Coordinates of C-alpha atoms (C1' of nucleotides) in Angstrom, one line a residue:
Chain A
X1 CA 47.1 104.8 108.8
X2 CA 49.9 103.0 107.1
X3 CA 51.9 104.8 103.8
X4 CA 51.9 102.9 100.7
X5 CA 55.2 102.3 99.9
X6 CA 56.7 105.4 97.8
X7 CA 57.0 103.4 94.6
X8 CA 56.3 99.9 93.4
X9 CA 59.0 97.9 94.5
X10 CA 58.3 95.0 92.3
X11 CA 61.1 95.2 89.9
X12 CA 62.9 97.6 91.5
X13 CA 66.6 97.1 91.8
X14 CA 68.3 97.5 95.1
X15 CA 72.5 97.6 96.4
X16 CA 74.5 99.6 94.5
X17 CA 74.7 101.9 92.0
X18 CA 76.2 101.0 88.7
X19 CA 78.3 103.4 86.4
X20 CA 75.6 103.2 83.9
X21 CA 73.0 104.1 86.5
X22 CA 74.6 106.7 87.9
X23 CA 75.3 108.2 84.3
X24 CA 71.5 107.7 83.3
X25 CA 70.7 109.7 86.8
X26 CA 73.1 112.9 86.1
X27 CA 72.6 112.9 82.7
X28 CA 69.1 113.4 83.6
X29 CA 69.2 115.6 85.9
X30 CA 72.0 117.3 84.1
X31 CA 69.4 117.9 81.5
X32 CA 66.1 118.0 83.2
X33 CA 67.4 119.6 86.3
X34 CA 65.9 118.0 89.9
X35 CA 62.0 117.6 89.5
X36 CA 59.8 115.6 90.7
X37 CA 61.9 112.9 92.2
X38 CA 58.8 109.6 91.7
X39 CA 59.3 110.5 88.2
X40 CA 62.4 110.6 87.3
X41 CA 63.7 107.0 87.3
X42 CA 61.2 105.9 85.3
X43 CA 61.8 109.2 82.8
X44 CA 66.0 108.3 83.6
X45 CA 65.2 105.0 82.6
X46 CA 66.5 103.7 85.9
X47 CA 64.6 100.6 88.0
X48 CA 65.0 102.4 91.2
X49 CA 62.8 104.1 93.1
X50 CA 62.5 107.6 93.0
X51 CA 63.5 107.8 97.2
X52 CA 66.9 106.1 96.2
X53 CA 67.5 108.1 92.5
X54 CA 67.2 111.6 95.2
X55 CA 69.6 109.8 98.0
X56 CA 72.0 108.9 95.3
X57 CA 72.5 112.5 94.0
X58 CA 72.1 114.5 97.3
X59 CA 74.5 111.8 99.1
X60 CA 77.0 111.1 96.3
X61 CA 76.2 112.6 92.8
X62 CA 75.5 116.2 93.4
X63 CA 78.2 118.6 92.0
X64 CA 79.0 120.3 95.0
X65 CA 79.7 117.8 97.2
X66 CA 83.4 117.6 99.1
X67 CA 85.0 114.4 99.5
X68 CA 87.3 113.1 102.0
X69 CA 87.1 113.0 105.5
X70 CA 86.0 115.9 107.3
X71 CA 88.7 118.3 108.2
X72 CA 89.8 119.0 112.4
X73 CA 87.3 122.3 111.8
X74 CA 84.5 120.4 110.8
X75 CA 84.9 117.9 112.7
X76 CA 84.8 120.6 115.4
X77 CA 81.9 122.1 114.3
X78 CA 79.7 119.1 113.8
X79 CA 80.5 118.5 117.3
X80 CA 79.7 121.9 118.4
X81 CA 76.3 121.3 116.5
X82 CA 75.5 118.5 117.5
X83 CA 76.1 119.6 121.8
X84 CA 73.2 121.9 120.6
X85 CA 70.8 120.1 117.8
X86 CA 71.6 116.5 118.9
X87 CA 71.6 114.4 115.8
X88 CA 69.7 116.3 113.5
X89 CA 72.2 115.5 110.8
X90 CA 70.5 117.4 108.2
X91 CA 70.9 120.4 110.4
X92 CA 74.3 119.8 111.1
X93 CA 74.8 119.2 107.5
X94 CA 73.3 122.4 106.4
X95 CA 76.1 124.2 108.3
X96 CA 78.5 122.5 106.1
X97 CA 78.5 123.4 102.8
X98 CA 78.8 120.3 100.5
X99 CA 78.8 118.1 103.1
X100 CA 75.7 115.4 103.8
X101 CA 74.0 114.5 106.2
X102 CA 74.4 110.6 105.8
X103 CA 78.1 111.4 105.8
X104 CA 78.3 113.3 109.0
X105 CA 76.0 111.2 110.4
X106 CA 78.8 108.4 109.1
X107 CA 81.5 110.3 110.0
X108 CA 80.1 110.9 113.5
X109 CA 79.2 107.2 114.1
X110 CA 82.3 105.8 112.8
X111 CA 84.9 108.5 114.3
X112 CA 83.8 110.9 116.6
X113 CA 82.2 109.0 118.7
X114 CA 84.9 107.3 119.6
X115 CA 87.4 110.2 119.3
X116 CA 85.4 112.2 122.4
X117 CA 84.6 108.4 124.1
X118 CA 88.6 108.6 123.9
X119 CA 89.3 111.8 125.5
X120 CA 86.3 111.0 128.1
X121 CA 83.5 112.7 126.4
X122 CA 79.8 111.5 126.7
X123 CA 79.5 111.9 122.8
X124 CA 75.6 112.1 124.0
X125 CA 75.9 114.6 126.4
X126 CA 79.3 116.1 125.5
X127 CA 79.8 116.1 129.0
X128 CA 82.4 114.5 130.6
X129 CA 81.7 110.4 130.9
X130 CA 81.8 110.0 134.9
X131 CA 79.4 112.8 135.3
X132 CA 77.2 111.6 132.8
X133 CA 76.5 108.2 134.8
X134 CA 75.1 110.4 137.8
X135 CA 73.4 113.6 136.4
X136 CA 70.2 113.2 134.6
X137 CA 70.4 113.2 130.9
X138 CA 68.1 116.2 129.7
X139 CA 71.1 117.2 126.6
X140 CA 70.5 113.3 125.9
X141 CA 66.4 113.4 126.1
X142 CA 66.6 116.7 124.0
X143 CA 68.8 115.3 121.8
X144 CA 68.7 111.6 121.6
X145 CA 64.6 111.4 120.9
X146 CA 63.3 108.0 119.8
X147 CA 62.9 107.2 116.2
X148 CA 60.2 109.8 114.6
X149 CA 59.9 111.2 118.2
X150 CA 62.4 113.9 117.4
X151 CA 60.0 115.6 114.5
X152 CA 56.8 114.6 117.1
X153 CA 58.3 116.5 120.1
X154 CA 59.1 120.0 121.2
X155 CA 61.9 120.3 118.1
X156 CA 59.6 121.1 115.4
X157 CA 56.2 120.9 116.7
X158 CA 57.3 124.6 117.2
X159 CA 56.2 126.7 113.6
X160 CA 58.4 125.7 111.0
X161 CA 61.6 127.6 111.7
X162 CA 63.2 129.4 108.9
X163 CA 65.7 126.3 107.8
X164 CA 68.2 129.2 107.2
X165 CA 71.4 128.2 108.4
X166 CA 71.8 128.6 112.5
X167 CA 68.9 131.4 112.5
X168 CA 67.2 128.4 113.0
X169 CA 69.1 128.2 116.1
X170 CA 66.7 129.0 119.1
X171 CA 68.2 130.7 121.9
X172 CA 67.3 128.1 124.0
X173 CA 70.0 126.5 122.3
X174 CA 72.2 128.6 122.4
X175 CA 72.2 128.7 126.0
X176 CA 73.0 125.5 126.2
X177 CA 76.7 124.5 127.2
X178 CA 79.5 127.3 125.3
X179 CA 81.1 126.6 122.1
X180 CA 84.5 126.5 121.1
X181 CA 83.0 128.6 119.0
X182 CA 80.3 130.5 117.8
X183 CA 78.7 128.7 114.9
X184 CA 76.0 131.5 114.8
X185 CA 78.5 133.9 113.9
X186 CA 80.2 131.5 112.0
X187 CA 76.9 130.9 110.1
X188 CA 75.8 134.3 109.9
X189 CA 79.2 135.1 108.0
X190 CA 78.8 132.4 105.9
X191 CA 74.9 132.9 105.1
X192 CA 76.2 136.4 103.7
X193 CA 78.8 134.8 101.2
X194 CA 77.4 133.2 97.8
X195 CA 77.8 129.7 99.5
X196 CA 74.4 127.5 100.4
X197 CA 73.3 125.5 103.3
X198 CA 71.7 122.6 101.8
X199 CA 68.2 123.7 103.6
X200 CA 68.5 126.2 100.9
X201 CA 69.5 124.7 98.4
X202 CA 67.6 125.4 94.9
X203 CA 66.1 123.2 92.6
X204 CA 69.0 122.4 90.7
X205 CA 68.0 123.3 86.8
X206 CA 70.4 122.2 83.4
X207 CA 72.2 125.4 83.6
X208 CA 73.0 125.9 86.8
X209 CA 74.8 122.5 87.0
X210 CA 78.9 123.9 86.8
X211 CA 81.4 122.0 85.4
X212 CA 85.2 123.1 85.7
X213 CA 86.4 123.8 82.1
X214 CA 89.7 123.1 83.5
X215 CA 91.0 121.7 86.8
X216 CA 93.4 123.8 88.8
X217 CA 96.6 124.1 88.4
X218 CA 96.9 122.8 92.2
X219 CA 95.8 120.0 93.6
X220 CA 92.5 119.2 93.0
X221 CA 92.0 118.2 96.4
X222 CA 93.4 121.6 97.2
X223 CA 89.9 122.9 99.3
X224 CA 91.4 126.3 100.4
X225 CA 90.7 127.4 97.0
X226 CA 87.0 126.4 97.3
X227 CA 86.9 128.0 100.7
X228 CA 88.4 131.0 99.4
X229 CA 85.8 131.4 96.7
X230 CA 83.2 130.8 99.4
X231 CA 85.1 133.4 101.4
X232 CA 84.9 131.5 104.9
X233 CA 86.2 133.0 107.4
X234 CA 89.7 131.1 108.8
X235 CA 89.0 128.1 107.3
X236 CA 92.0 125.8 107.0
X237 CA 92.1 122.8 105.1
X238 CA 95.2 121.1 104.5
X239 CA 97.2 123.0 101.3
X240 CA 97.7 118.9 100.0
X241 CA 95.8 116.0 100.5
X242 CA 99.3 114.4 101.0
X243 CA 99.2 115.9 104.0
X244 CA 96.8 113.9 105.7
X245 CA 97.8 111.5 108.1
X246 CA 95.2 109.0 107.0
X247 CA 96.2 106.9 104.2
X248 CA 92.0 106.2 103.6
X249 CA 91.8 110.3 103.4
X250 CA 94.8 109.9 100.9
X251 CA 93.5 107.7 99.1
X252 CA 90.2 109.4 99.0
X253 CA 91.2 112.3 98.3
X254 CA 93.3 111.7 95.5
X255 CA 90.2 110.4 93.8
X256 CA 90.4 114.0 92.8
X257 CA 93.4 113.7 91.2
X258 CA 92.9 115.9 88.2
X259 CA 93.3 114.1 85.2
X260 CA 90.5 111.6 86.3
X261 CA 88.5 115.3 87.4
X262 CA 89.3 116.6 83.9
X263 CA 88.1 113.7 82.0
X264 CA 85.4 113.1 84.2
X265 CA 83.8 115.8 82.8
X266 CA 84.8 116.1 79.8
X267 CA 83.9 112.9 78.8
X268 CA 81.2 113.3 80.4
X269 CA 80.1 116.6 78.0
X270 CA 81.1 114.6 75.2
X271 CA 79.1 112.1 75.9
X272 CA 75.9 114.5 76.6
X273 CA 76.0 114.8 72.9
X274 CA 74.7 112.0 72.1
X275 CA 71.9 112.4 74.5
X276 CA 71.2 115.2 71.8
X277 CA 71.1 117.6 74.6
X278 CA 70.6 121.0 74.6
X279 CA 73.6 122.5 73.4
X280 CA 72.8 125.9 75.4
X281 CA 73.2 123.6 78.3
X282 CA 77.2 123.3 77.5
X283 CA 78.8 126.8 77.5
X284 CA 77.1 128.0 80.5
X285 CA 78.4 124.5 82.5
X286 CA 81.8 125.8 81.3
X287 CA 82.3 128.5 84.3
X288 CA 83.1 127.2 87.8
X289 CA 85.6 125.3 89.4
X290 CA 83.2 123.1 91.0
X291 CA 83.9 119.8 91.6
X292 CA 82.2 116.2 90.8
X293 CA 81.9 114.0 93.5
X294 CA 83.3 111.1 91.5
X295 CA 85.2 108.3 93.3
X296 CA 88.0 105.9 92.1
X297 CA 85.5 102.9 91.0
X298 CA 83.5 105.1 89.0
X299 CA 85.3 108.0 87.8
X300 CA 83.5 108.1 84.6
X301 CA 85.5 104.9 83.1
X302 CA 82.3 103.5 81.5
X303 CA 81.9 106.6 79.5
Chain B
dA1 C1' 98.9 83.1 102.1
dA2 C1' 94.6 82.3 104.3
dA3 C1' 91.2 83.0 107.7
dG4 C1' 89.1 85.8 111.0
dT5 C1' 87.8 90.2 112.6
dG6 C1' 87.1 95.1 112.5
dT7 C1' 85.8 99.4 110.2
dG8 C1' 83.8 102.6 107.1
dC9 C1' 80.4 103.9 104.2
dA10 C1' 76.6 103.5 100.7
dA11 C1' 72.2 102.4 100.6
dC12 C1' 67.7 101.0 102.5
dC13 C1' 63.7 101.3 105.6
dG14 C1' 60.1 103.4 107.8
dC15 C1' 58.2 107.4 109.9
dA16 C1' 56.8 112.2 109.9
dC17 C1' 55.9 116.5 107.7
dA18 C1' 54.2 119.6 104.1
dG19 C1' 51.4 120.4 100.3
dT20 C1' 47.4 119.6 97.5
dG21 C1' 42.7 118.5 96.1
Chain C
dA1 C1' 38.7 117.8 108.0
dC2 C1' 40.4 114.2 105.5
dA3 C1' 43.0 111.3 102.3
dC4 C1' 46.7 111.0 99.6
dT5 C1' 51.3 112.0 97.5
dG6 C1' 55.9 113.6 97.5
dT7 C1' 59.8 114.5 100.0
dG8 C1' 63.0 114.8 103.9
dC9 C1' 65.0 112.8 107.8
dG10 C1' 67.3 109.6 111.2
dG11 C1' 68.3 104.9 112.3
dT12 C1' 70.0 100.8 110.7
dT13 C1' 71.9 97.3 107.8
dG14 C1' 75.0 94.9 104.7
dC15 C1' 78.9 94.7 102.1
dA16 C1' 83.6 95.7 100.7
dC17 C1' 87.9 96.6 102.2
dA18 C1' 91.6 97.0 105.7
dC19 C1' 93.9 95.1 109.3
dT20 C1' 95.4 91.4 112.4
dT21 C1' 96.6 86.8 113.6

DNA sequence: AAAGTGTGCAACCGCACAGTG
DNA sequence: ACACTGTGCGGTTGCACACTT
């Protein structure tokens, strides 16, 4: 039985996202909150289909995103993850608080692979590469299943596993290969903190959206501080983004810089007024040091 | 400086699952 | 049980930018 497409495509624009779309979308969902995702670009007043409006906040739009390349530890990790989920990104992901899956999935394509092809790792087997050739590739046929045959085969044809962080973790896979480090305890610490795996993440409604009232005095790209609030355990990122070897991370990262954070938001509040929005929905967005995932390009200019 | 090539990432596509009537 | 809708997920593509020659 073939799907109808998931909205009319005739009309529909495609490519990238414009400043002004992107503004229509959060200011919708900064007033609506996330609902029913068919309806909003035609509520936003966006010609995009409702699939792309949801990948365009989860992947890029959503307050609580990081930015910038991952760091050494989750880099680690989503290795570790992946030895035992295989590239179930949104798994992965869901370990990683505001991280995507499209970007580790990204990340893992563009760097890791080669990184662990470099020091001689099977980045499908995360066994070493001459022993790959020889030994049947069961972490490979667990892990690398045909497109759709993941969902179809022994994965989740089990009941729906609680999608709570690495209690989803069977012990099956935990038995398989030993981590550099434990990720269940890792998670388990983590799921007990006020931080979110994106399994769990909540509907998002008007005000719970969080908008910094004032960037920190630090860097903005200065993620200890977020990590501290999520209380992780031995988390370190680097205290600057200057200390990044990679210029691209540099660069990235000071997309944070906080004058464009600052005004991002606050223009972006004083432009909510005009969308005669809910003035409750103001003071309450006034609370957390959360950041917007805004990059260089778009950084609210158009407001 | 220009052309060619490589790389990274945002976005799209299509399938599968879950929920509902 | 079935049809249908909405959503989530993983694979893939295309483009912009960086780098090299």
């Amino acid at each position: 039985m073939g799907r109808q497409p998931c909205c009319d495509k005739v009309g529909l624009k495609k490519g990238p996202w414009t400043a002004e779309e992107d503004q229509k979308l959060i200011n919708f969902i900064l007033t609506n909150g996330q609902c029913c995702w068919r309806a909003v670009p035609k509520l936003a007043g966006l010609l995009r289909c409702g699939k792309s409006c949801r990948l365009r906040w989860t992947n890029y739009l959503r307050p609580d995103l990081k930015r910038g390349l991952l760091s050494e530890y989750e880099e680690q990790m989503v290795i570790d993850l992946h030895a035992q989920l295989g590239n179930r990104w949104a798994k992965i992901a869901s370990h990683l608080p505001g991280r995507t899956d499209n970007e580790i999935k990204n990340h893992w394509n563009t760097h890791i692979k080669k990184k662990l092809k470099k020091m001689g790792i099977d980045p499908l087997t995360h066994k070493a590469l001459s022993s790959t050739t020889t030994e049947p590739q069961q972490s490979q046929q667990k892990n690398q299943v045909s497109k759709g045959g993941l969902k179809s085969q022994a994965v989740d044809k089990s009941p729906k596993e609680p999608e709570t962080s690495l209690q989803s973790t069977t012990s099956e896979e935990k038995s398989m290969g030993s981590p550099l480090f434990d990720p269940m305890e890792m998670m388990m610490m983590m799921d007990n903190v006020d931080g979110f795996c994106t399994d769990e993440v909540p509907l998002i409604e008007p005000h719970e959206i969080l908008v910094p009232a004032a960037p920190s005095t630090s860097s903005s790209c200065d993620s200890s501080k977020l990590l501290e609030e999520l209380q992780l355990p031995d988390f370190e990122w680097p205290s600057d983004c200057n200390t990044s070897s990679d210029d691209n991370n540099k660069k990235k990262m000071s997309l944070w810089d906080d004058d464009d954070f600052n005004n991002t938001w606050g223009d972006l509040l004083s432009d909510r007024s005009e969308l005669a929005l809910d003035d409750s929905l103001s003071s309450p967005l006034i609370q957390c040091p959360t950041r917007m995932p805004f990059d260089q390009e778009y950084s609210w200019a158009y407001i």
